[in-house]
């Protein structure tokens, strides 16, 4: 019998070109989908025939109620090794194997995008580009990073990798998260600051936390209120980590100087969403990990995951 694989959210139409799917044999069929389906019933109708699903990060949620409606599903593979959008315990109860991928390139690409967004926001690069293209010349003043304070929220692999770049720009680097200690911050090359001081002192706050049950709304309205009116906020982690309603208010009313966002509470960001129209923003469509290098790594490991599953010896299972 044919083993059918659905590859979701292949927006760039590259999934079939970046891995050796043919190595899985003639009895495996791979179907990439290039659009995003948000409606749950439509999603279930599309995926019901498939034995395996490849999910691109958290773009498509798989809560228990969706998994129960996919009786043919035997394998769910996600890019990355953590996916808050998949109910892994429910999948296990239903006999669905959930596997992930590793990938240093994805981490590095997110660090690089973080600094791209910081620079774009601080120097108003998108606005300067737009004014030149429209026939104008020079718009407003940029922010010099040298001598400013970079606040790193979360010192996991990505947060720690951001620090040396900040120091190369001549920035003071501070850090805070709920479980961070001064000793751990110092080991990473940052100065620990208590929550209130962290937000009040930073010229740039960059968010690098994992999304979990306890981290929704990690950055609160009060935190945004403590920030300087010239301070910048950058988020390349997950949208729900920040109180999005409060952030929109902060941008509307000038509590902060601007925000650069790669992630959102709802993705893709709805066409009429307020964030698309607020001043002082640089927006990108969740592309922190979207590079050819990271995709090649992801898809190669996805093929390995499928091959191991078909042999009855799953690898890289999420637990």
C-alpha positions as CSV (number, residue, x, y, z in Angstrom):
1,X,0.0,0.0,0.0
2,X,1.1,3.6,-0.7
3,X,2.3,5.6,2.3
4,X,1.0,9.1,1.8
5,X,2.8,12.2,3.2
6,X,1.4,15.7,3.3
7,X,3.9,18.5,3.6
8,X,2.2,21.6,5.0
9,X,2.8,25.3,4.6
10,X,5.4,25.0,1.8
11,X,4.9,28.7,1.0
12,X,8.1,28.9,-1.2
13,X,7.4,25.6,-3.1
14,X,10.8,24.2,-2.3
15,X,10.1,21.1,-0.2
16,X,10.4,18.6,-3.0
17,X,13.7,20.1,-4.2
18,X,15.6,20.2,-0.8
19,X,15.7,16.5,0.1
20,X,15.9,13.1,-1.4
21,X,12.3,12.0,-1.0
22,X,12.8,9.3,-3.7
23,X,15.1,7.4,-1.3
24,X,11.9,6.5,0.6
25,X,11.0,4.2,-2.3
26,X,8.2,3.9,-4.9
27,X,5.5,3.2,-2.3
28,X,5.8,6.6,-0.7
29,X,3.9,9.6,-2.2
30,X,4.7,13.1,-1.1
31,X,2.3,16.0,-1.6
32,X,3.3,19.5,-0.7
33,X,0.7,22.2,0.1
34,X,1.7,25.8,-0.7
35,X,-1.1,27.6,1.1
36,X,-2.2,27.8,4.8
37,X,-5.5,26.4,5.9
38,X,-6.7,28.0,9.1
39,X,-10.3,26.6,9.1
40,X,-10.2,23.4,11.2
41,X,-12.9,21.5,9.2
42,X,-11.1,22.4,5.9
43,X,-7.8,21.2,7.4
44,X,-9.2,17.9,8.5
45,X,-10.8,17.4,5.1
46,X,-7.5,18.0,3.4
47,X,-5.4,15.8,5.7
48,X,-7.8,12.9,6.3
49,X,-6.3,10.6,3.6
50,X,-2.7,11.0,4.7
51,X,-0.6,8.5,6.8
52,X,2.0,11.1,7.7
53,X,2.1,14.9,8.0
54,X,5.1,17.2,7.9
55,X,4.4,20.4,9.9
56,X,6.6,23.5,9.5
57,X,7.2,24.7,13.0
58,X,4.0,26.0,14.7
59,X,2.3,27.2,11.6
60,X,-0.5,24.6,11.8
61,X,-1.8,23.6,15.2
62,X,-2.6,20.0,16.0
63,X,-4.6,19.9,19.2
64,X,-6.2,16.7,20.4
65,X,-9.5,17.4,18.7
66,X,-7.9,17.6,15.3
67,X,-5.7,14.5,15.8
68,X,-8.8,12.5,16.8
69,X,-10.4,13.4,13.4
70,X,-7.4,12.0,11.4
71,X,-7.9,8.2,11.7
72,X,-5.3,7.4,9.1
73,X,-2.5,9.5,10.6
74,X,0.4,7.4,11.9
75,X,3.3,9.8,11.8
76,X,3.6,13.6,12.5
77,X,7.0,15.2,11.9
78,X,7.7,18.8,12.9
79,X,10.7,20.9,11.9
80,X,12.5,21.7,15.1
81,X,12.5,19.6,18.3
82,X,9.9,21.6,20.2
83,X,6.4,22.4,18.9
84,X,3.9,23.9,21.2
85,X,1.2,23.6,18.6
86,X,1.2,19.8,18.7
87,X,-0.6,18.0,21.6
88,X,2.1,15.3,21.9
89,X,0.5,13.4,24.8
90,X,-2.8,13.2,22.8
91,X,-0.9,11.9,19.8
92,X,0.8,9.2,21.9
93,X,-2.6,8.1,23.2
94,X,-3.9,7.9,19.6
95,X,-0.9,5.8,18.5
96,X,0.5,8.6,16.4
97,X,4.3,8.9,16.5
98,X,5.6,12.5,16.7
99,X,9.2,13.2,15.6
100,X,11.3,16.3,15.2
101,X,14.4,17.6,13.6
102,X,17.6,19.2,14.9
103,X,19.4,22.0,13.2
104,X,22.1,24.5,14.1
105,X,21.4,26.4,10.9
106,X,17.9,27.3,12.0
107,X,19.3,28.8,15.3
108,X,22.0,30.8,13.5
109,X,19.5,32.1,10.9
110,X,17.2,33.4,13.7
111,X,20.2,35.2,15.3
112,X,21.1,36.8,12.0
113,X,17.5,37.9,11.4
114,X,17.3,39.3,14.9
115,X,20.1,41.6,14.2
116,X,18.8,42.4,10.7
117,X,15.5,43.6,12.4
118,X,17.3,45.5,15.1
119,X,19.3,47.4,12.5
120,X,16.3,47.9,10.2
121,X,14.4,49.4,13.1
122,X,17.1,51.5,14.7
123,X,18.2,53.0,11.3
124,X,14.7,53.1,9.8
125,X,16.0,51.2,6.8
126,X,12.5,50.2,5.3
127,X,11.3,53.8,5.6
128,X,14.5,55.2,4.0
129,X,14.2,52.7,1.2
130,X,10.6,53.7,0.6
131,X,11.3,57.4,0.5
132,X,14.1,57.0,-2.0
133,X,11.9,54.8,-4.2
134,X,9.1,57.4,-4.1
135,X,11.5,60.2,-5.2
136,X,12.3,61.6,-1.8
137,X,15.5,61.8,0.2
138,X,16.3,61.2,3.9
139,X,13.6,60.6,6.4
140,X,14.0,61.2,10.2
141,X,16.9,60.3,12.4
142,X,18.3,56.8,13.3
143,X,19.5,55.4,16.6
144,X,23.2,54.7,17.1
145,X,23.6,51.3,18.8
146,X,27.1,52.0,20.2
147,X,26.8,52.9,23.9
148,X,23.2,51.8,24.2
149,X,21.8,49.0,26.3
150,X,20.7,45.7,24.7
151,X,18.3,43.8,26.9
152,X,18.1,40.1,26.1
153,X,15.0,38.4,27.4
154,X,15.8,34.7,27.8
155,X,19.3,33.2,27.6
156,X,18.8,29.9,25.8
157,X,20.9,29.0,22.8
158,X,19.6,31.9,20.6
159,X,19.6,34.5,23.4
160,X,23.2,33.7,24.3
161,X,24.3,33.8,20.6
162,X,22.8,37.4,20.3
163,X,25.1,38.7,23.1
164,X,28.5,38.7,21.3
165,X,27.1,40.7,18.4
166,X,25.7,43.3,20.8
167,X,29.1,43.6,22.4
168,X,30.7,43.9,18.9
169,X,28.5,47.0,18.4
170,X,29.7,48.4,21.6
171,X,26.5,47.9,23.5
172,X,26.0,47.2,27.2
173,X,24.2,43.8,27.4
174,X,21.7,43.1,30.2
175,X,19.5,40.0,30.7
176,X,16.4,38.9,32.6
177,X,13.9,36.0,32.7
178,X,12.0,34.5,35.5
179,X,14.4,31.7,36.3
180,X,17.6,33.5,35.4
181,X,20.2,34.1,38.1
182,X,23.0,36.8,38.1
183,X,25.6,33.9,37.9
184,X,24.0,32.4,34.8
185,X,23.7,35.8,33.2
186,X,27.4,36.5,33.9
187,X,28.4,33.2,32.4
188,X,26.7,34.2,29.2
189,X,28.4,37.6,29.1
190,X,25.4,39.7,30.3
191,X,24.6,41.7,33.3
192,X,21.6,40.5,35.3
193,X,18.9,43.1,36.0
194,X,15.7,42.6,37.9
195,X,12.5,42.7,35.8
196,X,11.6,46.4,36.4
197,X,15.1,47.7,35.8
198,X,15.6,45.4,32.8
199,X,12.7,46.9,30.9
200,X,13.3,50.5,32.2
201,X,17.0,50.6,31.2
202,X,17.1,48.9,27.9
203,X,17.3,50.8,24.6
204,X,16.6,47.5,22.7
205,X,14.7,44.5,24.2
206,X,15.0,41.3,22.1
207,X,12.8,38.3,23.1
208,X,14.3,34.8,23.0
209,X,12.0,32.5,25.0
210,X,10.2,29.2,24.3
211,X,6.4,29.3,24.1
212,X,4.7,27.1,26.7
213,X,1.7,27.0,29.0
214,X,3.4,29.4,31.4
215,X,4.9,31.8,29.0
216,X,1.9,33.3,27.2
217,X,1.9,37.0,27.8
218,X,5.4,36.9,29.3
219,X,5.9,40.5,28.3
220,X,3.0,42.3,30.0
221,X,1.4,45.7,29.6
222,X,3.3,46.8,32.8
223,X,6.6,45.8,31.2
224,X,5.9,47.8,28.1
225,X,4.9,50.8,30.2
226,X,8.3,50.7,32.0
227,X,10.2,51.0,28.7
228,X,11.6,54.3,27.5
229,X,9.6,56.1,24.8
230,X,12.7,55.7,22.6
231,X,13.2,52.0,23.3
232,X,12.8,49.3,20.6
233,X,11.2,45.9,21.0
234,X,12.2,42.9,18.8
235,X,10.5,39.5,18.8
236,X,11.8,36.6,16.7
237,X,10.6,33.9,19.1
238,X,6.8,33.5,19.3
239,X,4.0,36.0,19.0
240,X,2.0,35.0,22.1
241,X,5.0,35.7,24.4
242,X,4.0,39.4,24.2
243,X,0.6,40.8,25.2
244,X,-0.2,41.8,21.6
245,X,-3.1,44.0,22.5
246,X,-0.9,46.0,24.9
247,X,1.9,46.1,22.3
248,X,-0.5,47.6,19.7
249,X,-1.5,50.2,22.3
250,X,2.1,51.0,23.1
251,X,2.8,51.7,19.5
252,X,-0.3,53.7,19.0
253,X,0.3,55.9,22.0
254,X,4.1,56.1,21.9
255,X,5.0,54.2,25.0
256,X,7.9,52.8,23.1
257,X,9.9,53.9,20.0
258,X,9.1,51.0,17.8
259,X,8.8,47.2,17.4
260,X,10.3,44.8,14.9
261,X,8.3,41.5,14.7
262,X,8.8,38.3,12.9
263,X,6.1,36.4,14.9
264,X,2.5,37.0,15.7
265,X,-0.4,35.6,17.8
266,X,-2.2,34.5,14.6
267,X,-0.1,33.4,11.6
268,X,-0.3,34.2,8.8
269,X,-1.1,37.7,10.1
270,X,-4.6,38.5,9.0
271,X,-4.7,41.1,6.2
272,X,-6.7,43.6,8.2
273,X,-4.7,43.2,11.5
274,X,-3.8,46.4,13.2
275,X,-0.1,45.6,13.4
276,X,0.1,45.9,9.7
277,X,-0.7,49.6,9.9
278,X,0.8,50.9,13.1
279,X,3.7,53.4,12.9
280,X,7.2,52.5,14.1
281,X,7.2,48.9,13.0
282,X,9.3,46.6,10.9
283,X,7.4,43.4,10.1
284,X,8.6,40.1,8.6
285,X,6.5,36.9,8.0
286,X,8.1,34.4,10.5
287,X,11.2,33.9,8.4
288,X,13.7,33.6,11.3
289,X,14.5,30.0,10.3
290,X,13.7,30.4,6.6
291,X,17.0,30.0,4.7
292,X,18.1,27.5,2.2
293,X,20.7,26.1,4.6
294,X,18.2,25.5,7.4
295,X,15.5,24.1,5.1
296,X,18.0,21.6,3.6
297,X,18.9,20.5,7.1
298,X,15.2,20.2,8.2
299,X,14.0,18.3,5.1
300,X,17.0,15.9,5.1
301,X,16.2,14.9,8.7
302,X,12.5,14.7,7.9
303,X,13.3,12.1,5.2
304,X,15.4,10.2,7.8
305,X,12.5,10.4,10.3
306,X,10.1,8.9,7.8
307,X,12.6,6.2,6.7
308,X,13.2,5.1,10.3
309,X,9.5,5.1,11.0
310,X,8.8,2.9,8.0
311,X,11.5,0.4,9.3
312,X,9.7,0.3,12.7
313,X,12.5,2.1,14.5
314,X,11.4,5.8,14.9
315,X,14.1,8.4,15.7
316,X,14.1,11.9,17.2
317,X,10.7,11.2,18.9
318,X,9.2,14.1,20.8
319,X,8.4,13.2,24.3
